[in-house]
PDB file of C-alpha atoms and ligand atoms in Angstrom:
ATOM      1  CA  UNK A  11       0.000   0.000   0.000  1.00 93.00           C
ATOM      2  CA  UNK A  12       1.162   3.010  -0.682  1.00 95.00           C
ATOM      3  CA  UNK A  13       2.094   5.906   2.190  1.00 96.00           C
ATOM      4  CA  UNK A  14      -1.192   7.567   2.515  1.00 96.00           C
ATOM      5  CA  UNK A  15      -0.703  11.692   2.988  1.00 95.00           C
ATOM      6  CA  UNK A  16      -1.309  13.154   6.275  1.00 94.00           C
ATOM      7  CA  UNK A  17      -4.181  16.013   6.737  1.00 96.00           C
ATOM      8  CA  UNK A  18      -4.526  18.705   8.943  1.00 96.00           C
ATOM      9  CA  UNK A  19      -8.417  19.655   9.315  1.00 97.00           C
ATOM     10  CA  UNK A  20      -9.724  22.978  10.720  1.00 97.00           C
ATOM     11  CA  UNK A  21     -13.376  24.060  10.127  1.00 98.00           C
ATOM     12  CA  UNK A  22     -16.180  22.212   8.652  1.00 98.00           C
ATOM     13  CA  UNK A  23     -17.689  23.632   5.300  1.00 99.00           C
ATOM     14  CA  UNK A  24     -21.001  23.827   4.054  1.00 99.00           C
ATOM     15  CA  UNK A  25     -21.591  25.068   0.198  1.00 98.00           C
ATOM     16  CA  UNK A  26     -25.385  25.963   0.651  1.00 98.00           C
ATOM     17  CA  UNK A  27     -26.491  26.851  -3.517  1.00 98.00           C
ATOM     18  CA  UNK A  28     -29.693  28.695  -4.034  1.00 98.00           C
ATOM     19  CA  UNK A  29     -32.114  29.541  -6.941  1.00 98.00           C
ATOM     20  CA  UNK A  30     -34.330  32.167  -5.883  1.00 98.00           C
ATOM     21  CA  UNK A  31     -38.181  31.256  -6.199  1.00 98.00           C
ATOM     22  CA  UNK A  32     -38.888  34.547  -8.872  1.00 97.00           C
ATOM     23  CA  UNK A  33     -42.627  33.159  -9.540  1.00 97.00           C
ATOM     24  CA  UNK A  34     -43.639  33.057  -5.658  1.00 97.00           C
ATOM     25  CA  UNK A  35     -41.300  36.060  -5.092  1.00 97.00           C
ATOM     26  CA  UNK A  36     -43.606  38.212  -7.915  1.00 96.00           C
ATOM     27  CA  UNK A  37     -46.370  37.115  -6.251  1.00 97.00           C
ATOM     28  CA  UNK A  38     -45.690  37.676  -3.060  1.00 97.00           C
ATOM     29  CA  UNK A  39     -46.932  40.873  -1.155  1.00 97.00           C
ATOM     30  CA  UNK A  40     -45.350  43.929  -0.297  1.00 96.00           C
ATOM     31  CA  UNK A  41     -45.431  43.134   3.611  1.00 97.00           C
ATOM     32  CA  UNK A  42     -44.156  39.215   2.796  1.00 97.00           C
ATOM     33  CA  UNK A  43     -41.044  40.738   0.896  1.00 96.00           C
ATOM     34  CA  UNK A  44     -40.245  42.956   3.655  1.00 96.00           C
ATOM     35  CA  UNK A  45     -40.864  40.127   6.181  1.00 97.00           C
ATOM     36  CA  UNK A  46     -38.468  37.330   4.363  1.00 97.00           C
ATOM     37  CA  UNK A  47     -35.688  39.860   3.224  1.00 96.00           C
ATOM     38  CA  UNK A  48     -35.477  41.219   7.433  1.00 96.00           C
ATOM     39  CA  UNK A  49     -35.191  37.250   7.924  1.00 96.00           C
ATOM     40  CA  UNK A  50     -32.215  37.004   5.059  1.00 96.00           C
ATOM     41  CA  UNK A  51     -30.841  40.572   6.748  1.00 96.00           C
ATOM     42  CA  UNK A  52     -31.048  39.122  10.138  1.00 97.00           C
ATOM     43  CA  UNK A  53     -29.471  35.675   9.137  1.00 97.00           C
ATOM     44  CA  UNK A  54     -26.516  37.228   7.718  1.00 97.00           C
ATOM     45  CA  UNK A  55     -26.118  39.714  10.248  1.00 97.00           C
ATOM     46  CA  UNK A  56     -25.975  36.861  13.235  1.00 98.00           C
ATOM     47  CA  UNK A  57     -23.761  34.816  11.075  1.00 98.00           C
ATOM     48  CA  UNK A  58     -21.241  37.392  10.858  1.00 97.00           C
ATOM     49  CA  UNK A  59     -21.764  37.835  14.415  1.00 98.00           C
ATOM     50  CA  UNK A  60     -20.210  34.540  14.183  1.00 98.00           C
ATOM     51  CA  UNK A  61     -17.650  35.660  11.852  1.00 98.00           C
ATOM     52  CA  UNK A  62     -16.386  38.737  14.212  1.00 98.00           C
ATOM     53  CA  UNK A  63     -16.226  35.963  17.663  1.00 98.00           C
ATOM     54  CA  UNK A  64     -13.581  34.036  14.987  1.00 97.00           C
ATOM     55  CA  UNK A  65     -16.277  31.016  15.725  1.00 98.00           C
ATOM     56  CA  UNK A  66     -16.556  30.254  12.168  1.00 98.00           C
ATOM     57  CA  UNK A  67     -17.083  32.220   8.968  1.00 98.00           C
ATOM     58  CA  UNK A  68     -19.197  33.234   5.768  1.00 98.00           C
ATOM     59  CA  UNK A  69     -18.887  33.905   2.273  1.00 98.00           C
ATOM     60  CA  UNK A  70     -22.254  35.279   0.267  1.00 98.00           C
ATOM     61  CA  UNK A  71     -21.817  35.675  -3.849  1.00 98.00           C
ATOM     62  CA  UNK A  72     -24.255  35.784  -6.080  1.00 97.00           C
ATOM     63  CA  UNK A  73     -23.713  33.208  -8.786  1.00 98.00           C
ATOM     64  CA  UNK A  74     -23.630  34.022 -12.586  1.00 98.00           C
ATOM     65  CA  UNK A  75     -25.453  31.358 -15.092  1.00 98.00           C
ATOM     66  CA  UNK A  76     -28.969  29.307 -14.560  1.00 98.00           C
ATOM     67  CA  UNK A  77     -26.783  26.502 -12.101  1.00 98.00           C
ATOM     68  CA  UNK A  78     -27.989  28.680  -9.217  1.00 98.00           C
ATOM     69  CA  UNK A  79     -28.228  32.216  -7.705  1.00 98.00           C
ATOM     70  CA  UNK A  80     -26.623  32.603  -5.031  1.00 98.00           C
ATOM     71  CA  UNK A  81     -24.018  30.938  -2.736  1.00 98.00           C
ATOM     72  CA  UNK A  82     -23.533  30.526   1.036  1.00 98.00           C
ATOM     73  CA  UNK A  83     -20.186  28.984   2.321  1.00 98.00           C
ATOM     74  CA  UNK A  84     -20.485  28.580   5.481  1.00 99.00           C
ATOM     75  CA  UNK A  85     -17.418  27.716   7.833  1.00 98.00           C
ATOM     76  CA  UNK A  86     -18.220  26.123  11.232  1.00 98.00           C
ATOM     77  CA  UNK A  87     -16.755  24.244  14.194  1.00 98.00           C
ATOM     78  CA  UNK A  88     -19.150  21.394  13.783  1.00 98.00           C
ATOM     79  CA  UNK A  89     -21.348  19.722  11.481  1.00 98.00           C
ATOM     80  CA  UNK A  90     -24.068  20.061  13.649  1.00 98.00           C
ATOM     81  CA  UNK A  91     -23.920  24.062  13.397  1.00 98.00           C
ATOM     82  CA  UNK A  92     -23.725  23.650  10.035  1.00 98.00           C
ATOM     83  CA  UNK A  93     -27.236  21.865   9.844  1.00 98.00           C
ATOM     84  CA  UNK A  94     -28.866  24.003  12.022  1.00 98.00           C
ATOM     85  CA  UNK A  95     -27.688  26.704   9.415  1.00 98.00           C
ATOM     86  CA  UNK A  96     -29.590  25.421   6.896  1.00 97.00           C
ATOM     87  CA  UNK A  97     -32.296  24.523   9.352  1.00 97.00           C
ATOM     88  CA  UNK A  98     -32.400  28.290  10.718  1.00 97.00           C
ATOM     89  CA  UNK A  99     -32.685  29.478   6.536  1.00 98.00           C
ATOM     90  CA  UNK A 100     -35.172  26.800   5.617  1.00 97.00           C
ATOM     91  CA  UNK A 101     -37.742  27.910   8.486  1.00 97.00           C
ATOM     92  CA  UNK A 102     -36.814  31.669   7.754  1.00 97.00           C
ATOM     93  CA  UNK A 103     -39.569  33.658   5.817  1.00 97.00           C
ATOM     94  CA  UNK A 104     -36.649  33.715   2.920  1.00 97.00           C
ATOM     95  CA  UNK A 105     -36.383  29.973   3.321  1.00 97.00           C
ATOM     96  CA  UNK A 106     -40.480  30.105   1.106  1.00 96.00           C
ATOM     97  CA  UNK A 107     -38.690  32.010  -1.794  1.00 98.00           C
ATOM     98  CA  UNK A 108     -35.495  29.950  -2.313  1.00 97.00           C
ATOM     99  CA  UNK A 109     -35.261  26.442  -3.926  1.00 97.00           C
ATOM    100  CA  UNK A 110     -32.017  24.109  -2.965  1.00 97.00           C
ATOM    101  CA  UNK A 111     -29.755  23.964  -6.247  1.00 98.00           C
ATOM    102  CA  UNK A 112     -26.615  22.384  -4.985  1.00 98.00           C
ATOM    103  CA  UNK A 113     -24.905  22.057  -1.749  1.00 98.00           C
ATOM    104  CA  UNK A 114     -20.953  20.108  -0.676  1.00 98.00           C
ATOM    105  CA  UNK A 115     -19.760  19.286   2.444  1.00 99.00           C
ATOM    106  CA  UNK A 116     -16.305  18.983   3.289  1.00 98.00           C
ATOM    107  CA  UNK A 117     -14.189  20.019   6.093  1.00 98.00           C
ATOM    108  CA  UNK A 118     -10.831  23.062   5.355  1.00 98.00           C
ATOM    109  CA  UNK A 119      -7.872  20.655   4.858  1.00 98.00           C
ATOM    110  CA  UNK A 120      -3.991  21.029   4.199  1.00 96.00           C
ATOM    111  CA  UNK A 121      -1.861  17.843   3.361  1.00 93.00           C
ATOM    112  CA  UNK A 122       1.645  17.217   4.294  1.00 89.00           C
ATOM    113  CA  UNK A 123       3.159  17.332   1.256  1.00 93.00           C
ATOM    114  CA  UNK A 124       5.156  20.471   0.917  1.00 87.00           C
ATOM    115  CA  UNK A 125       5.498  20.293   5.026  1.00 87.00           C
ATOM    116  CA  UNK A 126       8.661  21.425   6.663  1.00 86.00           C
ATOM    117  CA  UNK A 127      10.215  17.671   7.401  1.00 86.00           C
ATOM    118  CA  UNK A 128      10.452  17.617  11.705  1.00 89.00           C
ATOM    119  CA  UNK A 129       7.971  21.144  12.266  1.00 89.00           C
ATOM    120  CA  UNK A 130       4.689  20.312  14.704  1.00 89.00           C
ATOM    121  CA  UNK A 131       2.562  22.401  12.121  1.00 90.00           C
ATOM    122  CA  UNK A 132       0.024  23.448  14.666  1.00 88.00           C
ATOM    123  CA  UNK A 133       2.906  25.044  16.057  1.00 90.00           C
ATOM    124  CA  UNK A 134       3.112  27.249  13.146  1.00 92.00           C
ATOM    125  CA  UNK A 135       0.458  29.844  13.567  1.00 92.00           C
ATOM    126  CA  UNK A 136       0.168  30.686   9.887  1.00 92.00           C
ATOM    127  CA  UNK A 137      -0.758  27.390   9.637  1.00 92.00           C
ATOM    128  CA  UNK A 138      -3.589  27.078  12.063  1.00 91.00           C
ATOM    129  CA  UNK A 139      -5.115  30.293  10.490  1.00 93.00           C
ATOM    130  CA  UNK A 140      -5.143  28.468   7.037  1.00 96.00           C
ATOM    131  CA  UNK A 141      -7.352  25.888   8.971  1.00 97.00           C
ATOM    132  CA  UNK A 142      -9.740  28.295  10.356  1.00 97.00           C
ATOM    133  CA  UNK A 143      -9.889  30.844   7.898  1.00 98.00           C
ATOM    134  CA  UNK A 144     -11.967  34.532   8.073  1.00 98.00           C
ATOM    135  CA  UNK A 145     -13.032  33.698   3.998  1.00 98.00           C
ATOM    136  CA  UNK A 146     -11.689  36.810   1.934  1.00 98.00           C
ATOM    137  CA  UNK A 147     -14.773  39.386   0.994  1.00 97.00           C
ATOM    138  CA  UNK A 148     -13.208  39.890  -2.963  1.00 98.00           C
ATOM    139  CA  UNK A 149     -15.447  40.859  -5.955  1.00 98.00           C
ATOM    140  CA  UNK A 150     -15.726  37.215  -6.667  1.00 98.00           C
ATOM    141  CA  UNK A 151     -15.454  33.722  -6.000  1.00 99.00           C
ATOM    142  CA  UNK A 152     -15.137  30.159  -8.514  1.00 99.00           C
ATOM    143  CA  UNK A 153     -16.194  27.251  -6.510  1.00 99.00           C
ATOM    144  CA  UNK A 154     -15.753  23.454  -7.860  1.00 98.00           C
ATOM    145  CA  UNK A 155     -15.408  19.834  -6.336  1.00 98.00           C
ATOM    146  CA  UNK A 156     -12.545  17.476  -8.166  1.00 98.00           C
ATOM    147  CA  UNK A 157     -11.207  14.235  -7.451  1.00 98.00           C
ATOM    148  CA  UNK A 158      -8.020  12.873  -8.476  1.00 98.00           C
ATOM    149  CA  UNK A 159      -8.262   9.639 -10.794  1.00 98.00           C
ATOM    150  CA  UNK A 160      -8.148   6.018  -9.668  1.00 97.00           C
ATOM    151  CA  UNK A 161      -8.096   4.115 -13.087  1.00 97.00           C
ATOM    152  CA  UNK A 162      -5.730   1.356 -13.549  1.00 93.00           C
ATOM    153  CA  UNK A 163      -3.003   3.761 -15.560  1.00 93.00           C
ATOM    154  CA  UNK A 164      -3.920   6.432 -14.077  1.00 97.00           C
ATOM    155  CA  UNK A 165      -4.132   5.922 -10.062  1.00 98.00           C
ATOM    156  CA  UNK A 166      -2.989   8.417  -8.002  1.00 98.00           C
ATOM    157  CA  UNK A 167      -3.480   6.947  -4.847  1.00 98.00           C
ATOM    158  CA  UNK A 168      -1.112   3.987  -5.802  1.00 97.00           C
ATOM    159  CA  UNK A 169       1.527   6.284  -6.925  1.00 97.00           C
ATOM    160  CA  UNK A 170       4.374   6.653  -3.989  1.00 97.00           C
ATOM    161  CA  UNK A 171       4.558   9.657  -1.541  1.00 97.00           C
ATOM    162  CA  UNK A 172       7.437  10.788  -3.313  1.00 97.00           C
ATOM    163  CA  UNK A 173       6.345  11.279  -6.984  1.00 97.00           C
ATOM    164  CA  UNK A 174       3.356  12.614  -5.430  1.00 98.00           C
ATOM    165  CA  UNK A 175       5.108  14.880  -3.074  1.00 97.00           C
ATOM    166  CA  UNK A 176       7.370  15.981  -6.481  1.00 97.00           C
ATOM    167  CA  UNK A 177       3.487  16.553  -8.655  1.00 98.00           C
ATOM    168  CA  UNK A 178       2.456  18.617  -5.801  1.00 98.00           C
ATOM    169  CA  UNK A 179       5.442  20.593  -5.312  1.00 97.00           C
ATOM    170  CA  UNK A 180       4.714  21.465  -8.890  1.00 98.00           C
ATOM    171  CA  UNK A 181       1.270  22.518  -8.571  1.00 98.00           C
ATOM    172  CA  UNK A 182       2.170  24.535  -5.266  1.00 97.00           C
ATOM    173  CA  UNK A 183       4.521  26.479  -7.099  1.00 97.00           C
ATOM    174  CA  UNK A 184       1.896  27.503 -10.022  1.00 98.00           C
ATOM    175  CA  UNK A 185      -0.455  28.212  -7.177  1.00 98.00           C
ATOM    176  CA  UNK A 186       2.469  30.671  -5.536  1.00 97.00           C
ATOM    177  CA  UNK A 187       2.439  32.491  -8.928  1.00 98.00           C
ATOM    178  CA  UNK A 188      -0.811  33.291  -7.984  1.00 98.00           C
ATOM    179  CA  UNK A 189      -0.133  34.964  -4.635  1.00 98.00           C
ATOM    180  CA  UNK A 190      -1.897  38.226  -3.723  1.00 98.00           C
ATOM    181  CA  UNK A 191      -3.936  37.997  -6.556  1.00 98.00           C
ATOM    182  CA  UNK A 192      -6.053  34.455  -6.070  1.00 98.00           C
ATOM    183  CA  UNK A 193      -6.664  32.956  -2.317  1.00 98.00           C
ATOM    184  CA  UNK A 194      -7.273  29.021  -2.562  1.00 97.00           C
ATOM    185  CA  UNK A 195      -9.681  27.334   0.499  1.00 98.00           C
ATOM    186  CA  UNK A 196      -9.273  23.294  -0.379  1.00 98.00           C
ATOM    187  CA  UNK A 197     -11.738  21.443   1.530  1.00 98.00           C
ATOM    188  CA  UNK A 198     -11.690  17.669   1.679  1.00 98.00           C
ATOM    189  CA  UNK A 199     -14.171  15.622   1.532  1.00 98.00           C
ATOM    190  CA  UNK A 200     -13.991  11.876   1.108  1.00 98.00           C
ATOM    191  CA  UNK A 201     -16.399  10.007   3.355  1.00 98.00           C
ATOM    192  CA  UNK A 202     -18.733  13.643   3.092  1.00 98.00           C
ATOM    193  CA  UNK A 203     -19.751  14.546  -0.442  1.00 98.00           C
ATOM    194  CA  UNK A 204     -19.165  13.139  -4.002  1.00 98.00           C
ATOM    195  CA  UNK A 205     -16.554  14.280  -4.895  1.00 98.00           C
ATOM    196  CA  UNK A 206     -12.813  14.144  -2.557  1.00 98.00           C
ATOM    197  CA  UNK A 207     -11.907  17.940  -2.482  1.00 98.00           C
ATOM    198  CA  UNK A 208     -13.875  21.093  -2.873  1.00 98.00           C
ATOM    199  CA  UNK A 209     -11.906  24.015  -4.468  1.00 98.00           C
ATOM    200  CA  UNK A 210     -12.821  28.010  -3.520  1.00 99.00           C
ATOM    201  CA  UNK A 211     -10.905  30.591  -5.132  1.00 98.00           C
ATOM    202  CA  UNK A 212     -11.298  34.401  -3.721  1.00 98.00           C
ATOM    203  CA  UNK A 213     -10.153  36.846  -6.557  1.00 98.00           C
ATOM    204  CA  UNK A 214     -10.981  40.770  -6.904  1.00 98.00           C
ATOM    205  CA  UNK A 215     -10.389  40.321 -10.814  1.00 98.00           C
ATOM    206  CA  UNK A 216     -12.410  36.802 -11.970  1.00 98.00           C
ATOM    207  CA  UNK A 217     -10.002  36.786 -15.225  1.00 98.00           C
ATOM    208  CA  UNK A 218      -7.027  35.320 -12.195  1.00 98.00           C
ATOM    209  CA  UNK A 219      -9.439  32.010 -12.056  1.00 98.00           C
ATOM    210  CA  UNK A 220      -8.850  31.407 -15.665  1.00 98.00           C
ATOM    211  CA  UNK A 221      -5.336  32.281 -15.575  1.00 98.00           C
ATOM    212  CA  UNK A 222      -4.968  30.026 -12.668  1.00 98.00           C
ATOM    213  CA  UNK A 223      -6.803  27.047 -13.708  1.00 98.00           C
ATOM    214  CA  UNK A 224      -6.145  26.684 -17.322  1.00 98.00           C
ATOM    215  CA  UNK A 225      -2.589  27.113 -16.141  1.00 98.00           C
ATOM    216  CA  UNK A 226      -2.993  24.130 -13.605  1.00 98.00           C
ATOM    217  CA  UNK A 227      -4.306  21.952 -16.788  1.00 98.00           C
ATOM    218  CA  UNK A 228      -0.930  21.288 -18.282  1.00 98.00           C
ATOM    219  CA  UNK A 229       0.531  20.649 -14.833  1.00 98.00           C
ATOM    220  CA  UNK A 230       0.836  16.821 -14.746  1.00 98.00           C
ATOM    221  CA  UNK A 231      -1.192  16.673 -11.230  1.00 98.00           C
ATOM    222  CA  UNK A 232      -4.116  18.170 -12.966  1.00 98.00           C
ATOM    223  CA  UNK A 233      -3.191  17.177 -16.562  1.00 98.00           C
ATOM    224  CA  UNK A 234      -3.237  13.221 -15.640  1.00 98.00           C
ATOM    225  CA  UNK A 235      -5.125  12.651 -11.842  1.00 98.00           C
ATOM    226  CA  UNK A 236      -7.729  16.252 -12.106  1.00 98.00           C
ATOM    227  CA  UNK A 237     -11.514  15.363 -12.530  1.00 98.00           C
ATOM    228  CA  UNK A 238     -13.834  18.293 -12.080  1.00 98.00           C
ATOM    229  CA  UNK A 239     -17.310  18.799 -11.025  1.00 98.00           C
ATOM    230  CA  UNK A 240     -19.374  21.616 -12.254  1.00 98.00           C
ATOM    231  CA  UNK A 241     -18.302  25.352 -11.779  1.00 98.00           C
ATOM    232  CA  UNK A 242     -19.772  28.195 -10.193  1.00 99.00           C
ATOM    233  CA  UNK A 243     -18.892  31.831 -10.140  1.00 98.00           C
ATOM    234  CA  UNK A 244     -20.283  34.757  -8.845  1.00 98.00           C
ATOM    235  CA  UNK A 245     -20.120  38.114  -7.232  1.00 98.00           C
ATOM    236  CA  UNK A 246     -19.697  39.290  -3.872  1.00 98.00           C
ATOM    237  CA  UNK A 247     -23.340  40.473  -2.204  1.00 96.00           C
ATOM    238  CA  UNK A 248     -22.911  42.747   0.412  1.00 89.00           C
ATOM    239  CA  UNK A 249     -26.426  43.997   2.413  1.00 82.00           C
ATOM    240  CA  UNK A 250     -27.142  46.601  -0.052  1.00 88.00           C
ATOM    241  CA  UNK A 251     -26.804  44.475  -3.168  1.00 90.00           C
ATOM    242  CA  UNK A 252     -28.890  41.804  -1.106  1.00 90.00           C
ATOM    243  CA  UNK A 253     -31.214  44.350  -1.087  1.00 91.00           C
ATOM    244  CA  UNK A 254     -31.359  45.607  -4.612  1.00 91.00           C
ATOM    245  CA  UNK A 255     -31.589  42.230  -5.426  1.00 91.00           C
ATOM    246  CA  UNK A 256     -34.830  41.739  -3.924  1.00 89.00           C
ATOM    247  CA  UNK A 257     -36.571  44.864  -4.286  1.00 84.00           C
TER     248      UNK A 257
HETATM  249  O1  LIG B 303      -1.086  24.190   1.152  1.00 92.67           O
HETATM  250  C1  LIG B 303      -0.205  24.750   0.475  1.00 92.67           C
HETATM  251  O2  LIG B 303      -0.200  25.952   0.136  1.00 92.67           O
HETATM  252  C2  LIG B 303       0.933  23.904   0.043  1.00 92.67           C
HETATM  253  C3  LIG B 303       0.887  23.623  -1.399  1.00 92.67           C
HETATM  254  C4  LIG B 303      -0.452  23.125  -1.880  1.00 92.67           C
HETATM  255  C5  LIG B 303      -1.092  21.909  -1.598  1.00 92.67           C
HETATM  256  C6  LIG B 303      -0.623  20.770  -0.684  1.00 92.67           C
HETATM  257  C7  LIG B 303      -1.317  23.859  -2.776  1.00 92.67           C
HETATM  258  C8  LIG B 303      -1.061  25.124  -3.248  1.00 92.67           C
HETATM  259  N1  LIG B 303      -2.410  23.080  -3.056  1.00 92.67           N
HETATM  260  C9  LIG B 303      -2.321  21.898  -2.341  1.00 92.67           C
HETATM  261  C10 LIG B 303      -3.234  20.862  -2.331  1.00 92.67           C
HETATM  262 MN1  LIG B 303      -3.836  23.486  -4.465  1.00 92.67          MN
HETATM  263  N2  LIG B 303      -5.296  23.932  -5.754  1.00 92.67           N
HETATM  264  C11 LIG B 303      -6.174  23.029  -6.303  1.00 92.67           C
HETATM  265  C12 LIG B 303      -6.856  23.658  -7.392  1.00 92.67           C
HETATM  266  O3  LIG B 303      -8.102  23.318 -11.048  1.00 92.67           O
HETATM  267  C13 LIG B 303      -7.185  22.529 -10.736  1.00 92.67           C
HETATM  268  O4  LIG B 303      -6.420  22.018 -11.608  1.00 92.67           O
HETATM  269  C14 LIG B 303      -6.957  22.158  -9.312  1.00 92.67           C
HETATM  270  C15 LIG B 303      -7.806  22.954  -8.326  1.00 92.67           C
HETATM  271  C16 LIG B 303      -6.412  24.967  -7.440  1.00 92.67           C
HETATM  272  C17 LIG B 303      -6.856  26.039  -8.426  1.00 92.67           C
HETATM  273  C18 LIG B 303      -5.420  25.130  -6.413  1.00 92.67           C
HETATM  274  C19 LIG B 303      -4.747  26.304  -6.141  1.00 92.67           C
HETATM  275  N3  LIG B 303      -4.672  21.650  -4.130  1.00 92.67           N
HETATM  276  C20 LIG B 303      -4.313  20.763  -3.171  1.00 92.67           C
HETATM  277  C21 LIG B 303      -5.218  19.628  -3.210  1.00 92.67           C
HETATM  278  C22 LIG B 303      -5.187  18.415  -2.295  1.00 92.67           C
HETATM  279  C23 LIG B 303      -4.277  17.429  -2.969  1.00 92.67           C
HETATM  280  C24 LIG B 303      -4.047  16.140  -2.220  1.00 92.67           C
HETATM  281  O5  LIG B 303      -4.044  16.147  -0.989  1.00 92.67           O
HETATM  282  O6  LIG B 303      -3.859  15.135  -2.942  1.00 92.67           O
HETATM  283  C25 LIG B 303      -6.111  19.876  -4.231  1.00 92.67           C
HETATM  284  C26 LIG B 303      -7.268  19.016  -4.671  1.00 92.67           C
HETATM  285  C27 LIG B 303      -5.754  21.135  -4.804  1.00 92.67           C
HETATM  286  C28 LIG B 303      -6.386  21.717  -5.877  1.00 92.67           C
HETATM  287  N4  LIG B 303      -3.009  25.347  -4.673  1.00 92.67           N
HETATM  288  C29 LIG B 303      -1.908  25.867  -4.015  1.00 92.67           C
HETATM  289  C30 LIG B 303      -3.634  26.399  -5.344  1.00 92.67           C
HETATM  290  C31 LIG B 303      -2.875  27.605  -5.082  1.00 92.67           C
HETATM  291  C32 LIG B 303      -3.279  28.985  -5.609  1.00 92.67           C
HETATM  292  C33 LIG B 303      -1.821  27.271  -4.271  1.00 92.67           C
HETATM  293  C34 LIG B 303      -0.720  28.175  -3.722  1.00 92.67           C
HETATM  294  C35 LIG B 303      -1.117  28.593  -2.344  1.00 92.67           C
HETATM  295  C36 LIG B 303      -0.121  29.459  -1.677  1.00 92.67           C
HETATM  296  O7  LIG B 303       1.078  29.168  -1.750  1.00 92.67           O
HETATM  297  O8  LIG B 303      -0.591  30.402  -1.048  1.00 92.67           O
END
């Protein structure tokens, strides 16, 4: 068998994807609107209430296409604050006017391979912070799940720790190209969701996803072991543009 990489895992991760209802939302009354969008105001505001205590964290885009419109990535100590999440918005008066479009779970994860060989890495501080991270509020965000391929040429998990350690070296380097201008939160999620890993980029200009993942397709990691799920991206909603949305 081969060495199986170590993880580090911080806060759980809930992708919450919504299509809003814009047939019952038409039809609703003036006093109904006003009612569900103080809900959505007053969910948001106790989540970041959340956010400020360093308990957990939120992310709120809009998302561009018919896949869905809008995204909530929730970050959370538990899985069981992550369900009463979506408990709390499904009973909400905003919870009537949205339909579920796609959710993941996975818990924030970094792997050993470009580790420091003898460091305690939750001695390094930056470190811990990657595994409980306040999510970046940039103009947008790409979200996507991937696994890496198990077919009999192709197997990544039967490749040894040190050609994988070499691929990933590779692809960390790419990524570091992308510093300052692309923030990566891998989330893994094997025994969780579908797919093993959920990918969310952070980017104030949405051309740096493209850059950065069309640049990761001819790097062998992604070239030979990347499968991808569908894509979403989308723009940052503040309270404002929550409520120009609406109204
Ligand atoms: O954690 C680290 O920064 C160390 C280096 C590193 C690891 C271990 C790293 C760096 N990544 C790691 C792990 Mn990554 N990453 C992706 C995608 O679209 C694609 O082709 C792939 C999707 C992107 C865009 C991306 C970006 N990375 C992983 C893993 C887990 C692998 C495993 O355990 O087998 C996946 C699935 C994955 C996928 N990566 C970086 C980036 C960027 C921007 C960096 C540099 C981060 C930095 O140095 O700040």
């Amino acid at each position: 068998m081969s060495e199986a990489a170590q993880t580090l895992e911080g806060w759980y991760a809930l992708h919450d994807l919504r299509s809003i209802d814009w047939e019952a939302w038409n039809a609703a009354s003036a006093a109904e609107k006003d009612a569900a969008l103080n809900d959505l105001l007053g969910l948001v505001a106790d989540w970041q209430a959340v956010e400020d205590r360093k308990e957990g964290s939120l992310a709120l885009y809009t998302v561009v296409g018919q896949k869905a419109d809008l995204i909530f990535m929730h970050l959370r100590e538990t899985l069981q604050e992550l369900n009463d999440i979506e408990n709390a918005f499904n009973r909400s008066a905003i919870g009537r006017f949205m339909k579920k479009a796609y959710s993941y779970v996975s818990v924030v994860e970094l792997s050993n391979y470009m580790a420091a060989p003898g460091v305690d890495p939750m001695q390094v501080p930056e470190i811990v912070a990657r595994l409980k991270p306040i999510l970046p509020k940039s103009n947008h965000i790409c979200f996507y799940p991937m696994n890496k391929k198990r077919e009999l040429q192709d197997n990544w998990y039967m490749l040894s720790m040190e050609d994988r350690k070499t691929m990933m070296r590779s692809h960390g380097m790419i990524g570091r190209g992308y510093a300052g201008k692309v923030k990566q939160v891998i989330s893994g999620s094997v025994g969780f969701d579908d797919w093993e890993w959920g990918v969310t980029l952070f980017a104030d200009d949405a051309l740096q996803f493209k850059k950065l993942v069309y640049e990761m397709r001819f790097d062998e990691v992604s070239a030979r072991f990347g499968e991808f799920g569908a894509f979403y991206v989308g723009n940052l909603l503040t309270g404002d543009a929550l409520t120009k949305l609406l109204k």
